[in-house]
Coordinates of C-alpha atoms and ligand atoms in Angstrom, one line a residue:
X17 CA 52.6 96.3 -153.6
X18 CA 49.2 96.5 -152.0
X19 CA 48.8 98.1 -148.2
X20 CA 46.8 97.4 -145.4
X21 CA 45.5 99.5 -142.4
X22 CA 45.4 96.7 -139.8
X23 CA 46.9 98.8 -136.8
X24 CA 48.5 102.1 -136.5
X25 CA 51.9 100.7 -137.3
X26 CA 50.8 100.4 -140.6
X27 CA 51.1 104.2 -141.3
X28 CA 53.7 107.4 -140.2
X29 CA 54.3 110.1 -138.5
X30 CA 54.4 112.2 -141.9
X31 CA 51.5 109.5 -143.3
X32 CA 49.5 110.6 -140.0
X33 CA 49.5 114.2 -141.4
X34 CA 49.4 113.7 -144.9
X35 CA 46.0 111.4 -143.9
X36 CA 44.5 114.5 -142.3
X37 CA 45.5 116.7 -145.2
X38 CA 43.7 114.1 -147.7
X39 CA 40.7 114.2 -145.0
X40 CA 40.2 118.0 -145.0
X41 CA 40.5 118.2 -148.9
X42 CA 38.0 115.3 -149.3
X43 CA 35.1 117.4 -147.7
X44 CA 34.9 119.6 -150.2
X45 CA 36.3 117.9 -153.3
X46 CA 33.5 115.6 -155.4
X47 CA 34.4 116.9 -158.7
X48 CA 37.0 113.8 -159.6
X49 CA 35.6 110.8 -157.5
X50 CA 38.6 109.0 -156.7
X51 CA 36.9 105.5 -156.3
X52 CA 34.9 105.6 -159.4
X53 CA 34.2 102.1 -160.8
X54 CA 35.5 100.6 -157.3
X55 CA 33.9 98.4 -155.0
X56 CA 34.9 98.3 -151.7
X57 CA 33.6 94.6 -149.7
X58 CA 33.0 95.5 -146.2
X59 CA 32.7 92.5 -143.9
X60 CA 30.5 92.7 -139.9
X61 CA 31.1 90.2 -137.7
X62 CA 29.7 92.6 -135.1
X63 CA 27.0 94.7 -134.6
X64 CA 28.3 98.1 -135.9
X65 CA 26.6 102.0 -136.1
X66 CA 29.1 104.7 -137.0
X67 CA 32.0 102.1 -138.7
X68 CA 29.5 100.9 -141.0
X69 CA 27.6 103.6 -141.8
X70 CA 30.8 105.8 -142.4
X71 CA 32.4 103.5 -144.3
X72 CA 29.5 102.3 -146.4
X73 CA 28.4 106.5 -147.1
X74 CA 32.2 107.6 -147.6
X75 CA 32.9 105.0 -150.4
X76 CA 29.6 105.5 -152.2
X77 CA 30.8 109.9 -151.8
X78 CA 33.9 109.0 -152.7
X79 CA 32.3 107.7 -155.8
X80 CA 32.7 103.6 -155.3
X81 CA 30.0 100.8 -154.4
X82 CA 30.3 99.1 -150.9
X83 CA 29.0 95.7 -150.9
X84 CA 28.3 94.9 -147.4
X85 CA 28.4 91.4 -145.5
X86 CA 27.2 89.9 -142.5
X87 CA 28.6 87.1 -140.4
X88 CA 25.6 85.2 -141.0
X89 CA 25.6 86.0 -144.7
X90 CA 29.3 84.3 -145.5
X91 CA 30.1 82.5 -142.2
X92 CA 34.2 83.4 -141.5
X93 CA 35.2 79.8 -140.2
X94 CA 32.1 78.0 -140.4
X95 CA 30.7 78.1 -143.9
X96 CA 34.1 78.8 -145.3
X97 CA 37.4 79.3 -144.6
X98 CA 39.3 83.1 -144.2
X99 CA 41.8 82.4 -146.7
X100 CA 39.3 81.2 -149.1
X101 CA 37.1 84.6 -148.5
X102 CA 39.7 86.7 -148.8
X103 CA 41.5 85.6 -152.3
X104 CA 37.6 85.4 -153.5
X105 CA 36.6 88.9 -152.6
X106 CA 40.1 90.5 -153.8
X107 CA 39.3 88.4 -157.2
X108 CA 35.7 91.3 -157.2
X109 CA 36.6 94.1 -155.1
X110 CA 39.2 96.9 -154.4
X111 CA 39.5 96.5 -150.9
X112 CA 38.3 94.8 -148.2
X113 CA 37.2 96.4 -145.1
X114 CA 36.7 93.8 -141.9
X115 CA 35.2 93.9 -138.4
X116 CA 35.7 90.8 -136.2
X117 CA 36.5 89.3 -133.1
X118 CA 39.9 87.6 -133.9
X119 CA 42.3 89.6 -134.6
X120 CA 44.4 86.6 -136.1
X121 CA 41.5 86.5 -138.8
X122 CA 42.1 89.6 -140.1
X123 CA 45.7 88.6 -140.3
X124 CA 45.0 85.9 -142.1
X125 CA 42.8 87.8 -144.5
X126 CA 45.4 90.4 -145.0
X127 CA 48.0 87.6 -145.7
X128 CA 45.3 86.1 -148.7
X129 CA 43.9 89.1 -150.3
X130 CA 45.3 90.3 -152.8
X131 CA 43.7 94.0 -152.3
X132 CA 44.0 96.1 -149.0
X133 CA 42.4 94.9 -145.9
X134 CA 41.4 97.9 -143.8
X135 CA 41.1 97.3 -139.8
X136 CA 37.3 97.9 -138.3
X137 CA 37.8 97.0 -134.9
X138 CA 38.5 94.1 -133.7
X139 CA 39.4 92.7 -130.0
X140 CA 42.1 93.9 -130.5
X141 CA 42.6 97.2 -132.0
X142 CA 40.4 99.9 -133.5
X143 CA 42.9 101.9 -135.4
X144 CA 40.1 103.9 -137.6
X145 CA 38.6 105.2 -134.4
X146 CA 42.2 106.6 -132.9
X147 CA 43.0 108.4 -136.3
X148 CA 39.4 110.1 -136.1
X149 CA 39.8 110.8 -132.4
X150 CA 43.2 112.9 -133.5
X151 CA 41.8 114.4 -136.0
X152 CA 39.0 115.6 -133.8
X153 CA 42.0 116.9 -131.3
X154 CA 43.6 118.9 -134.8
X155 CA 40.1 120.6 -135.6
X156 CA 39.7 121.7 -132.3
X157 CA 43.4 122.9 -132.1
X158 CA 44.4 121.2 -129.2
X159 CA 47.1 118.6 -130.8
X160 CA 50.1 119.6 -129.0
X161 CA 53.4 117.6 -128.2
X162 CA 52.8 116.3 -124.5
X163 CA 48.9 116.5 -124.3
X164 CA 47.7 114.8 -121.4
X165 CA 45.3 112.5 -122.6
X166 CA 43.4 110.3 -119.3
X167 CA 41.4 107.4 -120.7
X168 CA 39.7 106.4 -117.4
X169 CA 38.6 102.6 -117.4
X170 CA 39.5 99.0 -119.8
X171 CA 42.6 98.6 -121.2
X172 CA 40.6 97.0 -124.5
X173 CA 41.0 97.3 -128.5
X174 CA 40.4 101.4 -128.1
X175 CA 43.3 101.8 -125.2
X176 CA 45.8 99.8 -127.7
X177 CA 45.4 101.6 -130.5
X178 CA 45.9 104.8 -127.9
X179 CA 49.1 103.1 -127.3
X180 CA 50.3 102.5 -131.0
X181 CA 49.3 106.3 -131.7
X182 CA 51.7 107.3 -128.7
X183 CA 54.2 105.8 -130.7
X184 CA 53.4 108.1 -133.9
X185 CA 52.8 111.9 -131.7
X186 CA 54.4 113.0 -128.8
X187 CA 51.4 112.3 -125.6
X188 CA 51.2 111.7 -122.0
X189 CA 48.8 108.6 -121.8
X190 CA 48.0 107.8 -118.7
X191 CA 45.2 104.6 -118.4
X192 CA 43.1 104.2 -115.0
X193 CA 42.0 101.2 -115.0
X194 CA 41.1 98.3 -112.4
X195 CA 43.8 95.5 -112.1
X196 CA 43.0 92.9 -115.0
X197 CA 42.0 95.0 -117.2
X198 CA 45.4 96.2 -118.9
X199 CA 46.3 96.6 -122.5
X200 CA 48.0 94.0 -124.8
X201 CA 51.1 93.6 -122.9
X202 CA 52.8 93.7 -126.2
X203 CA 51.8 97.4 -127.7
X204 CA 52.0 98.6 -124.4
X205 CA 56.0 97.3 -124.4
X206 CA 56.4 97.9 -127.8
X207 CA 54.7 102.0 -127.1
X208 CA 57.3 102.2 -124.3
X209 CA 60.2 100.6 -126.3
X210 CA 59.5 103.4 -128.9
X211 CA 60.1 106.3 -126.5
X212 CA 57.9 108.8 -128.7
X213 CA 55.3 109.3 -125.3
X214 CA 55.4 109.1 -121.7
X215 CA 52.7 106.3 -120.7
X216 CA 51.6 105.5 -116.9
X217 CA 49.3 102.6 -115.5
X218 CA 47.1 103.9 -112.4
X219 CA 44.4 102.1 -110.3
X220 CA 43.4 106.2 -109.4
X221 CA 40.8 107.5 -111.9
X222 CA 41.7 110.9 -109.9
X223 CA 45.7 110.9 -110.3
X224 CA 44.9 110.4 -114.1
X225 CA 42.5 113.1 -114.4
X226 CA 44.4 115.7 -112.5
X227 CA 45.6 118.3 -115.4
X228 CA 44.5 116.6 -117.6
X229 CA 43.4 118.0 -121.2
X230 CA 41.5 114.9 -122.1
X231 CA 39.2 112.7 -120.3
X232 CA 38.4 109.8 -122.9
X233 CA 36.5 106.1 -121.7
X234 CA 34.6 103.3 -123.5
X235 CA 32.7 100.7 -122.3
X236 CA 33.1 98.5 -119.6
X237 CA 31.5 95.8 -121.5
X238 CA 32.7 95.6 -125.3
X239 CA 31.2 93.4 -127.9
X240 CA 31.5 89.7 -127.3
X241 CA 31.9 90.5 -123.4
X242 CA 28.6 90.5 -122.4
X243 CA 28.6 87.2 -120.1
X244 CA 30.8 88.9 -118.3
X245 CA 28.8 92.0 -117.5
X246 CA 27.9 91.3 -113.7
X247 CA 31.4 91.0 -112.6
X248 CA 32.9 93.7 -115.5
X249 CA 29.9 96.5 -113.8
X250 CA 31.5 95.8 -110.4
X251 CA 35.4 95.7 -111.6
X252 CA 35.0 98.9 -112.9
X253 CA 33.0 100.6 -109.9
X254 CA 34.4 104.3 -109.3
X255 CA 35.8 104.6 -112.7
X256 CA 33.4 106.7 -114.0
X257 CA 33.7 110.2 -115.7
X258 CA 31.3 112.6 -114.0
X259 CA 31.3 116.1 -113.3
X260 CA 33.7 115.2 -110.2
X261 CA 36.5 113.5 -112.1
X262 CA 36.0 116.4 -114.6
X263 CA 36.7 119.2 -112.2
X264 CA 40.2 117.5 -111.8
X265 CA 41.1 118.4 -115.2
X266 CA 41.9 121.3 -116.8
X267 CA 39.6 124.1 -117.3
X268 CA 39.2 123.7 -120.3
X269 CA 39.6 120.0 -120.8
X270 CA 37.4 118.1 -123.3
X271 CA 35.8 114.7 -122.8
X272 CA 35.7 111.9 -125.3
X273 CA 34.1 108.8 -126.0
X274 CA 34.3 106.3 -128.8
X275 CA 30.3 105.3 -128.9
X276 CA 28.1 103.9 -128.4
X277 CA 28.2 104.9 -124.3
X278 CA 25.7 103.7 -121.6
X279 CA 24.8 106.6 -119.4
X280 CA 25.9 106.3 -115.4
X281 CA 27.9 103.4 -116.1
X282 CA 31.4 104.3 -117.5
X283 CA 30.4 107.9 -118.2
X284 CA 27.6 110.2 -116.9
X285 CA 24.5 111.7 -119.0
X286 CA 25.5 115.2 -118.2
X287 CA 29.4 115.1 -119.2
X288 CA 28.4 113.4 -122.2
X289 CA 26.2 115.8 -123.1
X290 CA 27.5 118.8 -121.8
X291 CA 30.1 121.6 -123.4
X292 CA 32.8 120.1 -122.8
X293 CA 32.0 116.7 -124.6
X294 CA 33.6 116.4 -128.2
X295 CA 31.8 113.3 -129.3
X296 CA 30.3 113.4 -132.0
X297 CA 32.7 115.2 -133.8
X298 CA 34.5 111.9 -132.8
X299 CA 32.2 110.0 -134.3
X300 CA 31.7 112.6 -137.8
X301 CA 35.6 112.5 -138.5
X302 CA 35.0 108.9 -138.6
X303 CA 33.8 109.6 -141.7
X304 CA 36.1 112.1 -143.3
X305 CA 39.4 110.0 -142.0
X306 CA 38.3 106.8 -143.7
X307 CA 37.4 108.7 -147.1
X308 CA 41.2 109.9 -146.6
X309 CA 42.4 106.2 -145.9
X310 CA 40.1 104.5 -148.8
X311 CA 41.3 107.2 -151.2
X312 CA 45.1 107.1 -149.8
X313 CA 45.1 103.2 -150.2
X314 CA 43.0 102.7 -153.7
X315 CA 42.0 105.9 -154.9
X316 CA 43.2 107.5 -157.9
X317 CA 43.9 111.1 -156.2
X318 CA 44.4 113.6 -159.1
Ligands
LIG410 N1 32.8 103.8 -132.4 C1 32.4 102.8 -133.2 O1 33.2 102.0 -133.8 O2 31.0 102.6 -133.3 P1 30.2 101.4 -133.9 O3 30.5 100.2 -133.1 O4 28.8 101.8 -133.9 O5 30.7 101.2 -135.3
LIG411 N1 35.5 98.6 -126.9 C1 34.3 98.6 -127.7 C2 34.4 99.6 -128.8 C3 33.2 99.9 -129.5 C4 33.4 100.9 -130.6 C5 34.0 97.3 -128.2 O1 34.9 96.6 -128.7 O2 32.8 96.9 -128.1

């Protein structure tokens, strides 16, 4: 039976740890390349930095071939149905990995493939990014049961896949954000149903950030949102992280940030820059967490 990584529902608590396990080992192990005569089809529907580039250099470490395509290349929905894309590239590939705006596609992919669909964001959920952000929290030893973690701004795909992780480890998520701009309401009742984590709502970027031990945002504006900018920049006035909101927290809180970030809109040049910012670590463990899920889900692990 094949797997996917669509959301973090997909995996365990005991999965969550084995995956970081599997991460830390695949730093430093290239002797047995665990995708070795694999090809992995990785599908953007939207622009992309660290997701592509992570994925695309981890399978070729991992000893595979990524074959990557664009919207424009295969049209999802225009040129040809998902369905039909997704039993044709699990007829040449491994896997497929998929970022897109419709979460319902990537459903319907995973539901036709016949190899594992792996979740790159989409408006929805970005799973891959919330196992990476953990795994930054591990490295730096601050992944403790009950950690105060303040994501200050919109409830989007990032904040949902906050809330499926709070199902997995013990957390105090706590999500100041302007009203209209909340999760899904159905991970948020299906986190809450699960009673693993404590989870608040606030309109107060300040209540959120007091004692807290992380300060995490995103944009205000995701992909595909842009029409809305003018009223989305307003909205989210005041719920910015800057060295104000940071003094809230504690001492030695850290701040996070998915990327890409615009500078004095949803977070400040010098906070995201400064000693306290964990970022690109963030963004790095994107690529040693996806080399753990690749080789977890198709790899032959020896
Ligand atoms: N954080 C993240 O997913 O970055 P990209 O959009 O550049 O892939
Ligand atoms: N919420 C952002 C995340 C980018 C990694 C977006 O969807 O554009």
């Amino acid at each position: 039976m094949k797997n996917n990584f669509i959301s973090l529902d997909d995996i365990t608590t005991e999965e969550l740890f084995e995956l970081f396990e599997l991460a830390d080992s695949l730093k430093s192990r290239f002797a047995h390349p665990p995708l070795a005569g694999k090809t992995v089809a990785m599908i953007f529907q939207k622009p992309s930095l660290r997701t592509r580039v992570s994925f695309e250099v981890g399978v070729h470490q991992l000893g595979g071939y990524p074959v990557v395509l664009s919207q424009e290349g295969i049209g999802i929905g225009t040129r040809e149905k998902a369905s039909d894309i997704a039993q044709l590239l699990s007829r040449y590939n491994d896997a497929i990995v998929a970022r897109l705006y419709d979460h319902k596609i990537l459903l319907e992919l995973a539901q036709h493939s016949t190899v594992p669909v792996i979740n790159a964001l989409t408006d929805l959920s970005h799973p891959c990014q919330i196992l990476a952000d953990v795994y930054t929290l591990r490295q730096h030893k601050l992944l403790r049961d009950g950690i105060k973690i303040a994501f200050i701004g919109d409830g989007n795909n990032v904040v949902n896949s906050w809330l499926e992780m709070s199902k997995l480890i013990p957390m105090h998520f706590v999500l100041a954000a302007p009203k209209g701009y909340e999760p899904s309401s159905e991970i948020l009742k299906s986190a809450q149903n699960a009673q693993v984590s404590t989870i608040e709502i606030t309109r107060s970027p300040e209540s959120a950030a007091r004692n807290a031990d992380i300060l995490y945002t995103d944009v205000w504006v995701s992909m595909g949102q842009e029409n809305e900018r003018k009223k989305r920049v307003k909205d989210f006035a005041g719920f910015q992280i800057n060295s104000k909101l940071l003094s809230l927290a504690k001492p030695d809180a850290v701040v996070m940030h998915c990327l890409p970030a615009h500078r004095e809109e949803e977070i400040t040049a010098d906070v995201l820059e400064g000693v306290r910012s964990v970022v690109l670590d963030e963004a790095e463990n994107r690529l040693h967490i996806q080399k753990a899920i690749l080789a977890k889900l198709i790899g032959d692990i020896k």
